mmCIF file of C-alpha atoms in Angstrom:
data_model
loop_
_atom_site.group_PDB
_atom_site.id
_atom_site.type_symbol
_atom_site.label_atom_id
_atom_site.label_comp_id
_atom_site.label_asym_id
_atom_site.label_seq_id
_atom_site.Cartn_x
_atom_site.Cartn_y
_atom_site.Cartn_z
ATOM 1 C CA MET A 220 255.919 127.052 161.541
ATOM 2 C CA SER A 221 255.115 127.583 164.859
ATOM 3 C CA ALA A 222 251.677 128.381 166.081
ATOM 4 C CA PHE A 223 249.433 127.506 168.893
ATOM 5 C CA HIS A 224 246.058 125.186 168.550
ATOM 6 C CA MET A 225 243.330 125.566 170.650
ATOM 7 C CA ALA A 226 239.928 123.847 170.594
ATOM 8 C CA PHE A 227 236.813 125.539 172.407
ATOM 9 C CA ARG A 228 233.126 124.808 172.476
ATOM 10 C CA VAL A 229 230.500 126.638 170.858
ATOM 11 C CA ASP A 230 226.567 126.585 170.491
ATOM 12 C CA GLU A 231 226.343 126.229 166.636
ATOM 13 C CA ILE A 232 228.624 126.499 163.515
ATOM 14 C CA GLU A 233 226.822 129.042 161.360
ATOM 15 C CA SER A 234 226.972 131.877 163.803
ATOM 16 C CA THR A 235 230.617 131.000 164.685
ATOM 17 C CA ARG A 236 231.487 131.014 161.130
ATOM 18 C CA ARG A 237 229.720 134.544 160.720
ATOM 19 C CA PHE A 238 231.626 135.810 163.734
ATOM 20 C CA TYR A 239 235.071 134.478 163.343
ATOM 21 C CA GLY A 240 235.051 134.378 159.470
ATOM 22 C CA ASP A 241 233.058 137.542 158.468
ATOM 23 C CA LEU A 242 233.527 139.890 161.554
ATOM 24 C CA LEU A 243 236.942 139.051 162.721
ATOM 25 C CA GLN A 244 238.224 138.218 159.267
ATOM 26 C CA CYS A 245 239.713 135.012 160.126
ATOM 27 C CA ARG A 246 240.379 132.616 157.209
ATOM 28 C CA GLN A 247 238.302 129.505 157.523
ATOM 29 C CA GLY A 248 240.147 126.189 157.592
ATOM 30 C CA ARG A 249 238.570 122.629 157.523
ATOM 31 C CA GLU A 250 235.235 121.943 158.815
ATOM 32 C CA SER A 251 232.661 119.098 159.663
ATOM 33 C CA VAL A 252 229.107 119.228 160.730
ATOM 34 C CA ARG A 253 230.576 119.314 164.579
ATOM 35 C CA TRP A 254 233.356 121.588 164.082
ATOM 36 C CA ILE A 255 235.127 124.380 162.193
ATOM 37 C CA ASP A 256 238.762 125.666 162.239
ATOM 38 C CA PHE A 257 239.928 129.247 161.873
ATOM 39 C CA ASP A 258 243.410 130.908 161.276
ATOM 40 C CA PHE A 259 243.289 133.113 164.351
ATOM 41 C CA PHE A 260 245.891 135.886 163.834
ATOM 42 C CA GLY A 261 248.371 133.067 162.764
ATOM 43 C CA ASN A 262 247.170 130.505 165.042
ATOM 44 C CA GLN A 263 244.634 127.620 164.661
ATOM 45 C CA ILE A 264 241.444 127.666 166.564
ATOM 46 C CA SER A 265 238.938 124.793 166.423
ATOM 47 C CA ALA A 266 235.523 125.555 167.387
ATOM 48 C CA HIS A 267 233.389 122.177 168.389
ATOM 49 C CA LEU A 268 229.894 121.757 169.165
ATOM 50 C CA GLY A 269 229.301 121.154 172.808
ATOM 51 C CA PRO A 270 227.303 122.026 175.907
ATOM 52 C CA ARG A 271 227.660 125.504 177.677
ATOM 53 C CA PRO A 272 229.177 125.783 180.984
ATOM 54 C CA GLU A 273 227.060 126.361 183.868
ATOM 55 C CA ARG A 274 228.656 129.500 185.093
ATOM 56 C CA VAL A 275 231.198 131.763 183.867
ATOM 57 C CA LEU A 276 234.260 132.245 186.295
ATOM 58 C CA GLU A 277 235.695 135.639 186.782
ATOM 59 C CA THR A 278 238.876 137.368 188.025
ATOM 60 C CA MET A 279 240.048 140.588 189.062
ATOM 61 C CA VAL A 280 242.566 142.694 186.941
ATOM 62 C CA ASP A 281 243.447 146.112 188.384
ATOM 63 C CA ASP A 282 240.152 146.306 190.159
ATOM 64 C CA THR A 283 238.149 145.317 186.981
ATOM 65 C CA SER A 284 236.301 142.006 186.814
ATOM 66 C CA VAL A 285 237.160 140.031 183.734
ATOM 67 C CA PRO A 286 236.281 136.590 182.279
ATOM 68 C CA LEU A 287 238.707 134.098 183.873
ATOM 69 C CA ASN A 288 238.571 131.649 180.858
ATOM 70 C CA HIS A 289 239.404 133.803 177.870
ATOM 71 C CA PHE A 290 241.532 133.966 174.635
ATOM 72 C CA GLY A 291 242.388 136.632 172.174
ATOM 73 C CA ALA A 292 245.203 138.198 170.282
ATOM 74 C CA VAL A 293 247.831 140.932 170.685
ATOM 75 C CA ILE A 294 247.625 142.982 167.481
ATOM 76 C CA GLY A 295 249.288 146.255 166.281
ATOM 77 C CA TRP A 296 247.631 149.761 167.827
ATOM 78 C CA PRO A 297 246.209 150.583 164.466
ATOM 79 C CA ASP A 298 244.667 147.177 163.969
ATOM 80 C CA TRP A 299 243.134 147.356 167.489
ATOM 81 C CA GLU A 300 241.516 150.343 166.670
ATOM 82 C CA ARG A 301 240.061 149.179 163.465
ATOM 83 C CA LEU A 302 238.795 146.073 165.086
ATOM 84 C CA HIS A 303 237.248 147.998 167.803
ATOM 85 C CA GLN A 304 235.465 150.127 165.473
ATOM 86 C CA ARG A 305 234.430 147.374 163.409
ATOM 87 C CA LEU A 306 232.845 145.486 166.233
ATOM 88 C CA LYS A 307 231.260 148.574 167.451
ATOM 89 C CA VAL A 308 229.808 149.346 164.120
ATOM 90 C CA ALA A 309 228.378 145.580 164.112
ATOM 91 C CA GLY A 310 226.646 146.185 167.277
ATOM 92 C CA VAL A 311 228.786 143.698 169.150
ATOM 93 C CA PRO A 312 228.309 144.441 173.058
ATOM 94 C CA PHE A 313 231.875 144.785 174.904
ATOM 95 C CA ILE A 314 232.323 142.759 178.074
ATOM 96 C CA LEU A 315 234.930 145.274 178.891
ATOM 97 C CA GLU A 316 234.878 148.665 177.080
ATOM 98 C CA PRO A 317 237.923 149.673 174.958
ATOM 99 C CA GLN A 318 240.512 151.283 177.388
ATOM 100 C CA VAL A 319 244.067 151.989 177.829
ATOM 101 C CA ARG A 320 245.776 150.703 180.927
ATOM 102 C CA PHE A 321 248.932 151.101 182.551
ATOM 103 C CA VAL A 322 249.321 154.601 180.923
ATOM 104 C CA GLY A 323 252.817 155.938 180.694
ATOM 105 C CA MET A 324 254.206 152.568 182.177
ATOM 106 C CA PRO A 325 256.271 150.047 180.098
ATOM 107 C CA GLY A 326 253.355 147.726 179.651
ATOM 108 C CA GLU A 327 250.840 150.512 178.446
ATOM 109 C CA GLN A 328 248.271 148.648 176.452
ATOM 110 C CA ALA A 329 244.821 149.111 174.826
ATOM 111 C CA THR A 330 242.490 146.310 175.699
ATOM 112 C CA PHE A 331 238.888 145.197 175.244
ATOM 113 C CA PHE A 332 236.650 142.071 175.930
ATOM 114 C CA VAL A 333 233.974 140.679 173.639
ATOM 115 C CA SER A 334 231.836 137.536 173.507
ATOM 116 C CA ASP A 335 231.487 135.421 170.565
ATOM 117 C CA PRO A 336 227.639 134.169 169.893
ATOM 118 C CA SER A 337 228.229 131.342 171.975
ATOM 119 C CA GLY A 338 229.499 133.171 175.100
ATOM 120 C CA ASN A 339 233.271 132.543 174.888
ATOM 121 C CA ALA A 340 235.254 135.599 176.021
ATOM 122 C CA LEU A 341 237.943 137.041 173.837
ATOM 123 C CA GLU A 342 240.304 139.847 174.864
ATOM 124 C CA PHE A 343 242.170 141.966 172.000
ATOM 125 C CA LYS A 344 245.218 143.916 172.999
ATOM 126 C CA ALA A 345 247.724 146.321 171.544
ATOM 127 C CA TYR A 346 250.850 147.448 173.185
ATOM 128 C CA ARG A 347 252.032 151.021 172.901
ATOM 129 C CA GLN A 348 255.551 149.663 172.608
ATOM 130 C CA GLU A 349 255.375 146.232 170.886
ATOM 131 C CA ASP A 350 258.404 145.034 172.413
ATOM 132 C CA ALA A 351 256.940 145.478 175.913
ATOM 133 C CA VAL A 352 254.607 142.433 175.570
ATOM 134 C CA TYR A 353 256.868 140.293 178.066
ATOM 135 C CA GLN A 354 258.450 143.121 179.763
ATOM 136 C CA ARG A 355 258.536 143.221 183.549
#
């Protein structure tokens, strides 16, 4: 098995369980009163109770401001479209509206950013050609 593990802070456990478990459909793992684990697209994420940072850092990508600290998943194009629709129907606000970047180029990708209930930014991507993920 080869997967990454990432721990991140959240405001509270129940809203985290609903967002990652119910909405994103991530399988829940172990939990305690202070943390909860999920299978995040084949990787382990651990949400731990903790204080919010004072400010959110941003960076520019192609003249678009995006949260510097974010995580997410690269998924297939049809899965990306289904996830986009599920989040839209659920009323989840988009930090960066769904869009296709680098049209006609080797790295053509669909992307959007959302926040979880604790303000953590997530990016979901899909590549037109799946083998182009690391292409230069």
